[in-house]
PDB file of C-alpha atoms in Angstrom:
ATOM      1  CA  MET A 116     158.450 147.798 148.474  1.00  0.00           C
ATOM      2  CA  GLU A 117     160.883 149.640 146.672  1.00  0.00           C
ATOM      3  CA  ILE A 118     163.352 153.107 147.067  1.00  0.00           C
ATOM      4  CA  GLN A 119     165.407 154.453 144.843  1.00  0.00           C
ATOM      5  CA  ARG A 120     167.794 157.199 144.360  1.00  0.00           C
ATOM      6  CA  GLU A 121     169.692 158.402 141.513  1.00  0.00           C
ATOM      7  CA  THR A 122     172.878 160.544 142.215  1.00  0.00           C
ATOM      8  CA  SER A 123     176.129 161.764 139.716  1.00  0.00           C
ATOM      9  CA  LEU A 124     179.270 160.525 140.609  1.00  0.00           C
ATOM     10  CA  PRO A 125     182.347 162.409 139.667  1.00  0.00           C
ATOM     11  CA  VAL A 126     184.540 159.811 138.362  1.00  0.00           C
ATOM     12  CA  ASP A 127     184.422 157.871 135.261  1.00  0.00           C
ATOM     13  CA  ARG A 128     182.608 154.584 134.775  1.00  0.00           C
ATOM     14  CA  GLU A 129     185.918 152.052 135.880  1.00  0.00           C
ATOM     15  CA  THR A 130     186.095 153.910 138.860  1.00  0.00           C
ATOM     16  CA  ALA A 131     182.345 154.495 139.594  1.00  0.00           C
ATOM     17  CA  TRP A 132     182.220 150.315 139.470  1.00  0.00           C
ATOM     18  CA  GLN A 133     185.064 149.721 141.016  1.00  0.00           C
ATOM     19  CA  ALA A 134     183.712 151.807 144.044  1.00  0.00           C
ATOM     20  CA  ILE A 135     180.372 149.890 144.150  1.00  0.00           C
ATOM     21  CA  SER A 136     181.692 145.809 143.341  1.00  0.00           C
ATOM     22  CA  ASP A 137     185.130 146.090 144.716  1.00  0.00           C
ATOM     23  CA  PRO A 138     185.324 145.014 148.542  1.00  0.00           C
ATOM     24  CA  GLU A 139     187.735 147.243 149.442  1.00  0.00           C
ATOM     25  CA  SER A 140     186.365 149.978 148.004  1.00  0.00           C
ATOM     26  CA  LEU A 141     182.807 149.179 149.329  1.00  0.00           C
ATOM     27  CA  GLU A 142     184.316 149.346 152.863  1.00  0.00           C
ATOM     28  CA  ALA A 143     185.252 152.959 152.634  1.00  0.00           C
ATOM     29  CA  TRP A 144     181.487 154.223 152.377  1.00  0.00           C
ATOM     30  CA  PHE A 145     179.214 150.982 151.837  1.00  0.00           C
ATOM     31  CA  ALA A 146     180.252 149.165 154.892  1.00  0.00           C
ATOM     32  CA  GLU A 147     182.735 148.602 157.753  1.00  0.00           C
ATOM     33  CA  ARG A 148     183.767 144.930 156.194  1.00  0.00           C
ATOM     34  CA  ALA A 149     182.386 143.757 153.027  1.00  0.00           C
ATOM     35  CA  GLU A 150     182.706 140.445 151.190  1.00  0.00           C
ATOM     36  CA  VAL A 151     181.830 140.077 147.810  1.00  0.00           C
ATOM     37  CA  GLU A 152     182.122 137.024 145.743  1.00  0.00           C
ATOM     38  CA  ALA A 153     181.610 138.993 142.569  1.00  0.00           C
ATOM     39  CA  ARG A 154     179.745 136.344 140.039  1.00  0.00           C
ATOM     40  CA  PRO A 155     175.950 135.187 139.914  1.00  0.00           C
ATOM     41  CA  GLY A 156     175.320 133.302 143.056  1.00  0.00           C
ATOM     42  CA  GLY A 157     178.122 134.171 144.628  1.00  0.00           C
ATOM     43  CA  ARG A 158     177.700 134.890 148.386  1.00  0.00           C
ATOM     44  CA  VAL A 159     178.399 138.548 150.344  1.00  0.00           C
ATOM     45  CA  SER A 160     178.840 139.583 153.463  1.00  0.00           C
ATOM     46  CA  PHE A 161     178.735 142.831 154.791  1.00  0.00           C
ATOM     47  CA  THR A 162     179.345 144.069 158.017  1.00  0.00           C
ATOM     48  CA  LEU A 163     177.339 147.486 158.722  1.00  0.00           C
ATOM     49  CA  ALA A 164     178.231 150.531 161.023  1.00  0.00           C
ATOM     50  CA  GLY A 165     176.555 149.447 164.479  1.00  0.00           C
ATOM     51  CA  GLY A 166     177.770 145.671 163.881  1.00  0.00           C
ATOM     52  CA  GLU A 167     174.687 144.545 162.211  1.00  0.00           C
ATOM     53  CA  ARG A 168     175.551 141.993 159.672  1.00  0.00           C
ATOM     54  CA  ARG A 169     173.948 140.955 156.362  1.00  0.00           C
ATOM     55  CA  ASP A 170     173.974 138.425 154.284  1.00  0.00           C
ATOM     56  CA  GLY A 171     173.116 137.071 150.820  1.00  0.00           C
ATOM     57  CA  PHE A 172     174.184 136.847 147.422  1.00  0.00           C
ATOM     58  CA  VAL A 173     174.629 138.016 143.916  1.00  0.00           C
ATOM     59  CA  GLU A 174     172.343 137.694 141.591  1.00  0.00           C
ATOM     60  CA  GLU A 175     174.074 139.555 138.391  1.00  0.00           C
ATOM     61  CA  VAL A 176     177.202 141.181 137.466  1.00  0.00           C
ATOM     62  CA  SER A 177     177.539 142.839 134.071  1.00  0.00           C
ATOM     63  CA  GLU A 178     180.794 144.334 134.191  1.00  0.00           C
ATOM     64  CA  GLY A 179     181.013 148.395 134.083  1.00  0.00           C
ATOM     65  CA  GLU A 180     176.803 148.404 134.222  1.00  0.00           C
ATOM     66  CA  ARG A 181     175.088 146.599 136.802  1.00  0.00           C
ATOM     67  CA  LEU A 182     175.800 145.013 139.571  1.00  0.00           C
ATOM     68  CA  VAL A 183     172.237 143.379 141.577  1.00  0.00           C
ATOM     69  CA  PHE A 184     172.572 141.355 144.697  1.00  0.00           C
ATOM     70  CA  TRP A 185     170.070 139.973 147.060  1.00  0.00           C
ATOM     71  CA  TRP A 186     170.795 140.336 151.270  1.00  0.00           C
ATOM     72  CA  GLY A 187     168.727 139.986 154.545  1.00  0.00           C
ATOM     73  CA  ALA A 188     169.642 140.201 158.286  1.00  0.00           C
ATOM     74  CA  ALA A 189     172.230 137.688 159.025  1.00  0.00           C
ATOM     75  CA  GLU A 190     170.001 137.158 162.890  1.00  0.00           C
ATOM     76  CA  GLY A 191     166.807 138.041 163.647  1.00  0.00           C
ATOM     77  CA  GLU A 192     163.770 138.243 161.349  1.00  0.00           C
ATOM     78  CA  ARG A 193     165.804 137.252 157.956  1.00  0.00           C
ATOM     79  CA  GLU A 194     163.612 139.307 155.528  1.00  0.00           C
ATOM     80  CA  LEU A 195     165.337 139.230 152.103  1.00  0.00           C
ATOM     81  CA  SER A 196     166.002 142.521 150.258  1.00  0.00           C
ATOM     82  CA  ARG A 197     166.921 142.808 146.329  1.00  0.00           C
ATOM     83  CA  VAL A 198     169.765 146.010 145.770  1.00  0.00           C
ATOM     84  CA  GLU A 199     170.383 146.799 142.341  1.00  0.00           C
ATOM     85  CA  LEU A 200     173.454 148.976 141.130  1.00  0.00           C
ATOM     86  CA  GLU A 201     173.054 150.452 137.976  1.00  0.00           C
ATOM     87  CA  LEU A 202     175.619 152.750 136.301  1.00  0.00           C
ATOM     88  CA  ALA A 203     175.328 155.060 133.186  1.00  0.00           C
ATOM     89  CA  ASP A 204     177.454 157.697 131.428  1.00  0.00           C
ATOM     90  CA  ASP A 205     176.961 161.198 132.379  1.00  0.00           C
ATOM     91  CA  GLY A 206     178.555 163.918 131.164  1.00  0.00           C
ATOM     92  CA  ASP A 207     182.133 163.802 132.573  1.00  0.00           C
ATOM     93  CA  GLY A 208     181.204 161.515 135.445  1.00  0.00           C
ATOM     94  CA  THR A 209     178.654 158.446 136.322  1.00  0.00           C
ATOM     95  CA  ALA A 210     175.162 157.831 136.905  1.00  0.00           C
ATOM     96  CA  LEU A 211     174.539 155.583 139.562  1.00  0.00           C
ATOM     97  CA  ARG A 212     170.971 154.385 140.287  1.00  0.00           C
ATOM     98  CA  VAL A 213     170.088 152.520 143.624  1.00  0.00           C
ATOM     99  CA  THR A 214     167.110 150.143 143.736  1.00  0.00           C
ATOM    100  CA  GLU A 215     166.110 148.008 146.743  1.00  0.00           C
ATOM    101  CA  THR A 216     163.131 145.951 146.539  1.00  0.00           C
ATOM    102  CA  LEU A 217     161.692 144.157 149.626  1.00  0.00           C
ATOM    103  CA  ALA A 218     160.990 140.338 148.776  1.00  0.00           C
ATOM    104  CA  ALA A 219     158.493 138.506 150.679  1.00  0.00           C
ATOM    105  CA  ILE A 220     160.282 135.616 151.425  1.00  0.00           C
ATOM    106  CA  THR A 221     163.108 134.833 153.946  1.00  0.00           C
ATOM    107  CA  VAL A 222     167.076 134.089 153.506  1.00  0.00           C
ATOM    108  CA  ASP A 223     166.497 130.789 155.115  1.00  0.00           C
ATOM    109  CA  SER A 224     164.626 129.411 152.553  1.00  0.00           C
ATOM    110  CA  VAL A 225     166.807 130.036 149.802  1.00  0.00           C
ATOM    111  CA  LEU A 226     170.143 129.552 151.150  1.00  0.00           C
ATOM    112  CA  THR A 227     169.438 126.095 152.673  1.00  0.00           C
ATOM    113  CA  ALA A 228     168.266 124.934 149.182  1.00  0.00           C
ATOM    114  CA  GLY A 229     171.422 123.654 148.121  1.00  0.00           C
ATOM    115  CA  SER A 230     174.740 125.222 146.545  1.00  0.00           C
ATOM    116  CA  GLY A 231     175.126 128.933 146.107  1.00  0.00           C
ATOM    117  CA  GLY A 232     174.033 128.623 142.928  1.00  0.00           C
ATOM    118  CA  ALA A 233     170.538 127.625 143.630  1.00  0.00           C
ATOM    119  CA  GLY A 234     169.733 130.842 144.963  1.00  0.00           C
ATOM    120  CA  PRO A 235     169.064 133.288 141.921  1.00  0.00           C
ATOM    121  CA  THR A 236     167.548 130.148 139.635  1.00  0.00           C
ATOM    122  CA  MET A 237     164.890 130.028 142.452  1.00  0.00           C
ATOM    123  CA  LEU A 238     164.157 133.496 142.985  1.00  0.00           C
ATOM    124  CA  ALA A 239     163.727 134.096 138.959  1.00  0.00           C
ATOM    125  CA  GLY A 240     160.294 133.890 138.913  1.00  0.00           C
ATOM    126  CA  VAL A 241     159.673 135.678 142.186  1.00  0.00           C
ATOM    127  CA  ARG A 242     158.680 139.590 142.280  1.00  0.00           C
TER     128      ARG A 242
ATOM    129  CA  MET B  63     179.132 169.613 148.131  1.00  0.00           C
ATOM    130  CA  ALA B  64     176.497 167.106 148.027  1.00  0.00           C
ATOM    131  CA  SER B  65     175.288 166.381 144.306  1.00  0.00           C
ATOM    132  CA  ILE B  66     172.214 166.636 143.059  1.00  0.00           C
ATOM    133  CA  ARG B  67     170.148 163.187 143.962  1.00  0.00           C
ATOM    134  CA  ARG B  68     166.454 162.005 142.696  1.00  0.00           C
ATOM    135  CA  GLU B  69     164.487 160.099 144.871  1.00  0.00           C
ATOM    136  CA  ALA B  70     161.768 157.635 142.961  1.00  0.00           C
ATOM    137  CA  ASP B  71     160.247 155.416 145.703  1.00  0.00           C
ATOM    138  CA  ARG B  72     157.208 153.048 145.320  1.00  0.00           C
ATOM    139  CA  ALA B  73     155.613 151.140 148.174  1.00  0.00           C
ATOM    140  CA  GLY B  74     153.946 148.738 146.074  1.00  0.00           C
ATOM    141  CA  PRO B  75     150.563 146.983 146.511  1.00  0.00           C
ATOM    142  CA  VAL B  76     150.333 149.356 150.061  1.00  0.00           C
ATOM    143  CA  PHE B  77     150.264 152.717 148.219  1.00  0.00           C
ATOM    144  CA  ALA B  78     148.973 151.703 144.523  1.00  0.00           C
ATOM    145  CA  ALA B  79     146.151 150.711 146.900  1.00  0.00           C
ATOM    146  CA  LEU B  80     146.236 154.240 148.387  1.00  0.00           C
ATOM    147  CA  ALA B  81     146.773 156.123 144.835  1.00  0.00           C
ATOM    148  CA  ASP B  82     142.815 156.335 144.105  1.00  0.00           C
ATOM    149  CA  ALA B  83     140.655 158.930 146.078  1.00  0.00           C
ATOM    150  CA  THR B  84     137.640 156.097 146.359  1.00  0.00           C
ATOM    151  CA  ARG B  85     139.843 153.743 148.018  1.00  0.00           C
ATOM    152  CA  ARG B  86     141.113 156.253 150.528  1.00  0.00           C
ATOM    153  CA  ARG B  87     137.855 158.032 151.429  1.00  0.00           C
ATOM    154  CA  LEU B  88     136.619 154.097 152.053  1.00  0.00           C
ATOM    155  CA  LEU B  89     139.401 153.775 154.387  1.00  0.00           C
ATOM    156  CA  GLU B  90     138.730 156.688 155.911  1.00  0.00           C
ATOM    157  CA  ARG B  91     135.296 155.480 156.712  1.00  0.00           C
ATOM    158  CA  LEU B  92     136.215 152.351 158.116  1.00  0.00           C
ATOM    159  CA  SER B  93     138.535 154.382 160.068  1.00  0.00           C
ATOM    160  CA  ASP B  94     135.501 155.905 161.797  1.00  0.00           C
ATOM    161  CA  HIS B  95     132.985 153.468 161.506  1.00  0.00           C
ATOM    162  CA  PRO B  96     135.011 150.103 161.613  1.00  0.00           C
ATOM    163  CA  GLY B  97     133.138 146.860 161.154  1.00  0.00           C
ATOM    164  CA  ALA B  98     130.636 148.736 158.502  1.00  0.00           C
ATOM    165  CA  THR B  99     129.390 146.585 155.818  1.00  0.00           C
ATOM    166  CA  ALA B 100     129.606 147.171 151.738  1.00  0.00           C
ATOM    167  CA  THR B 101     125.766 148.170 151.594  1.00  0.00           C
ATOM    168  CA  GLU B 102     126.330 150.583 154.755  1.00  0.00           C
ATOM    169  CA  LEU B 103     129.482 152.356 152.764  1.00  0.00           C
ATOM    170  CA  ALA B 104     127.462 152.422 149.773  1.00  0.00           C
ATOM    171  CA  GLY B 105     124.736 154.182 151.330  1.00  0.00           C
ATOM    172  CA  GLU B 106     127.104 157.384 152.776  1.00  0.00           C
ATOM    173  CA  LEU B 107     129.031 157.344 148.882  1.00  0.00           C
ATOM    174  CA  PRO B 108     128.246 158.436 145.364  1.00  0.00           C
ATOM    175  CA  ILE B 109     129.022 154.842 144.131  1.00  0.00           C
ATOM    176  CA  SER B 110     127.478 151.406 143.979  1.00  0.00           C
ATOM    177  CA  ARG B 111     127.501 148.615 146.603  1.00  0.00           C
ATOM    178  CA  GLN B 112     129.338 146.576 143.602  1.00  0.00           C
ATOM    179  CA  ALA B 113     131.858 149.484 143.373  1.00  0.00           C
ATOM    180  CA  VAL B 114     132.331 149.697 147.042  1.00  0.00           C
ATOM    181  CA  LEU B 115     132.996 145.668 147.212  1.00  0.00           C
ATOM    182  CA  LYS B 116     135.360 145.679 144.786  1.00  0.00           C
ATOM    183  CA  GLN B 117     136.943 148.649 146.503  1.00  0.00           C
ATOM    184  CA  LEU B 118     137.288 146.944 149.591  1.00  0.00           C
ATOM    185  CA  LEU B 119     138.705 144.129 148.104  1.00  0.00           C
ATOM    186  CA  ALA B 120     141.285 145.986 146.573  1.00  0.00           C
ATOM    187  CA  LEU B 121     142.389 147.404 149.821  1.00  0.00           C
ATOM    188  CA  ARG B 122     141.861 143.379 151.569  1.00  0.00           C
ATOM    189  CA  ASP B 123     144.188 142.323 148.838  1.00  0.00           C
ATOM    190  CA  ALA B 124     146.891 145.438 149.631  1.00  0.00           C
ATOM    191  CA  GLY B 125     146.230 144.434 153.097  1.00  0.00           C
ATOM    192  CA  LEU B 126     144.734 147.330 154.222  1.00  0.00           C
ATOM    193  CA  VAL B 127     141.200 145.914 155.188  1.00  0.00           C
ATOM    194  CA  GLU B 128     139.855 142.729 156.485  1.00  0.00           C
ATOM    195  CA  SER B 129     136.905 141.343 156.819  1.00  0.00           C
ATOM    196  CA  ALA B 130     134.544 138.809 158.678  1.00  0.00           C
ATOM    197  CA  ARG B 131     131.754 137.332 158.149  1.00  0.00           C
ATOM    198  CA  ASP B 132     128.926 138.079 160.413  1.00  0.00           C
ATOM    199  CA  GLY B 133     125.911 135.730 159.533  1.00  0.00           C
ATOM    200  CA  ARG B 134     125.260 136.459 156.504  1.00  0.00           C
ATOM    201  CA  GLN B 135     126.968 140.145 155.898  1.00  0.00           C
ATOM    202  CA  VAL B 136     130.544 140.283 155.862  1.00  0.00           C
ATOM    203  CA  ARG B 137     132.291 143.382 157.843  1.00  0.00           C
ATOM    204  CA  PHE B 138     135.038 145.140 157.080  1.00  0.00           C
ATOM    205  CA  ARG B 139     137.711 146.862 159.055  1.00  0.00           C
ATOM    206  CA  PRO B 140     141.210 148.689 158.404  1.00  0.00           C
ATOM    207  CA  THR B 141     144.675 146.959 159.495  1.00  0.00           C
ATOM    208  CA  PRO B 142     146.886 149.902 159.395  1.00  0.00           C
ATOM    209  CA  ALA B 143     149.725 147.762 160.353  1.00  0.00           C
ATOM    210  CA  PRO B 144     151.223 147.265 156.984  1.00  0.00           C
ATOM    211  CA  LEU B 145     150.612 150.861 156.035  1.00  0.00           C
ATOM    212  CA  ALA B 146     152.929 151.860 159.008  1.00  0.00           C
ATOM    213  CA  GLU B 147     155.498 148.779 158.083  1.00  0.00           C
ATOM    214  CA  ALA B 148     155.911 150.098 154.810  1.00  0.00           C
ATOM    215  CA  MET B 149     156.441 153.800 155.780  1.00  0.00           C
ATOM    216  CA  ALA B 150     158.940 152.342 158.347  1.00  0.00           C
ATOM    217  CA  TRP B 151     160.622 150.306 155.770  1.00  0.00           C
ATOM    218  CA  MET B 152     160.932 152.827 153.271  1.00  0.00           C
ATOM    219  CA  THR B 153     162.100 155.550 155.505  1.00  0.00           C
ATOM    220  CA  SER B 154     164.781 153.624 157.432  1.00  0.00           C
ATOM    221  CA  VAL B 155     166.086 152.146 153.905  1.00  0.00           C
ATOM    222  CA  GLY B 156     166.291 155.558 152.680  1.00  0.00           C
ATOM    223  CA  ALA B 157     167.740 156.940 154.959  1.00  0.00           C
ATOM    224  CA  GLU B 158     170.683 153.927 154.899  1.00  0.00           C
ATOM    225  CA  TRP B 159     170.897 154.567 151.129  1.00  0.00           C
ATOM    226  CA  ASP B 160     170.945 158.305 151.535  1.00  0.00           C
ATOM    227  CA  GLU B 161     173.908 157.991 153.898  1.00  0.00           C
ATOM    228  CA  ARG B 162     175.824 155.675 152.512  1.00  0.00           C
ATOM    229  CA  LEU B 163     175.879 157.970 149.216  1.00  0.00           C
ATOM    230  CA  ASP B 164     177.053 160.989 151.310  1.00  0.00           C
ATOM    231  CA  ALA B 165     180.140 158.727 152.350  1.00  0.00           C
ATOM    232  CA  LEU B 166     180.477 157.342 148.352  1.00  0.00           C
ATOM    233  CA  ASP B 167     180.792 161.005 147.170  1.00  0.00           C
ATOM    234  CA  ALA B 168     183.196 161.585 150.083  1.00  0.00           C
ATOM    235  CA  HIS B 169     185.304 158.923 149.048  1.00  0.00           C
ATOM    236  CA  LEU B 170     185.382 159.677 145.613  1.00  0.00           C
ATOM    237  CA  ARG B 171     185.969 163.548 146.068  1.00  0.00           C
ATOM    238  CA  ARG B 172     188.875 162.523 148.476  1.00  0.00           C
TER     239      ARG B 172
END
C-alpha cells in the first residue's frame, strides 16, 4: 500500500535538502519535534502535532537527492512504513516527491534485532 | 498560493486485485451470495469454472475473499476488512502528507 505526492518547491536544491533533512527545519513543517541521525541505520524520532510519537531509522541518505527512512508509532500498533523523499531540479525550483509505503512488519521485530545498523540490512529483502 | 501537486497512490495487492472487472463482478456476486462455490458462480457468469476459481484464488491472496471446505466443496465469502483498512490507511496518510506539504510550502515562502 503506497501513497505518493509530488510538489514543486520555490527554492533551490540545497535549500530544499536542508528543509527535508535538518531537524530544525523539519520542526518548522514536518513535526513538532524532530531528531534525525542522517546516516544509514541512524535513528529518527518525530513528535507530531497532537503528541503522537513515531520512531524509526534511516535507510538511505543521498545528500541533495534522497532521504529514506522507516517509521512507526512509538506506542500501540507498531506497523512500519517506509518514507522516501526525493528531490530533483525543476526549473528555478526543486521538485519533491514523497512516497510512503506500508510495510507488513513491526517496529519491535526490527529495532530489537541488534544494533541500529541491523535495521536497513534486515529490510533489504523486504518488499 | 498552493503550488501544483500531483498524487499517485497505489494500494498494492488489494487494489491490484480489484483492477480486473471480472474479479470485481465476482466480489459483487459473493457479497450478494456469500458461501457460493466456484461452480455456482460460474453458472451466473460467461466464464468457465476454471477461470472463476483462478480469480477467486487471486482475490483470496489479496485478502478480499476467504474460503472454507464444506464436505467436498469449497465455499467462498468476501472479507471487506482489508479493503476498508487499505482505504483508511491511504486516506489518513494521504491527508497527513497534504498537510505537511502545505506547511512546507508556507515555511519556504516565508
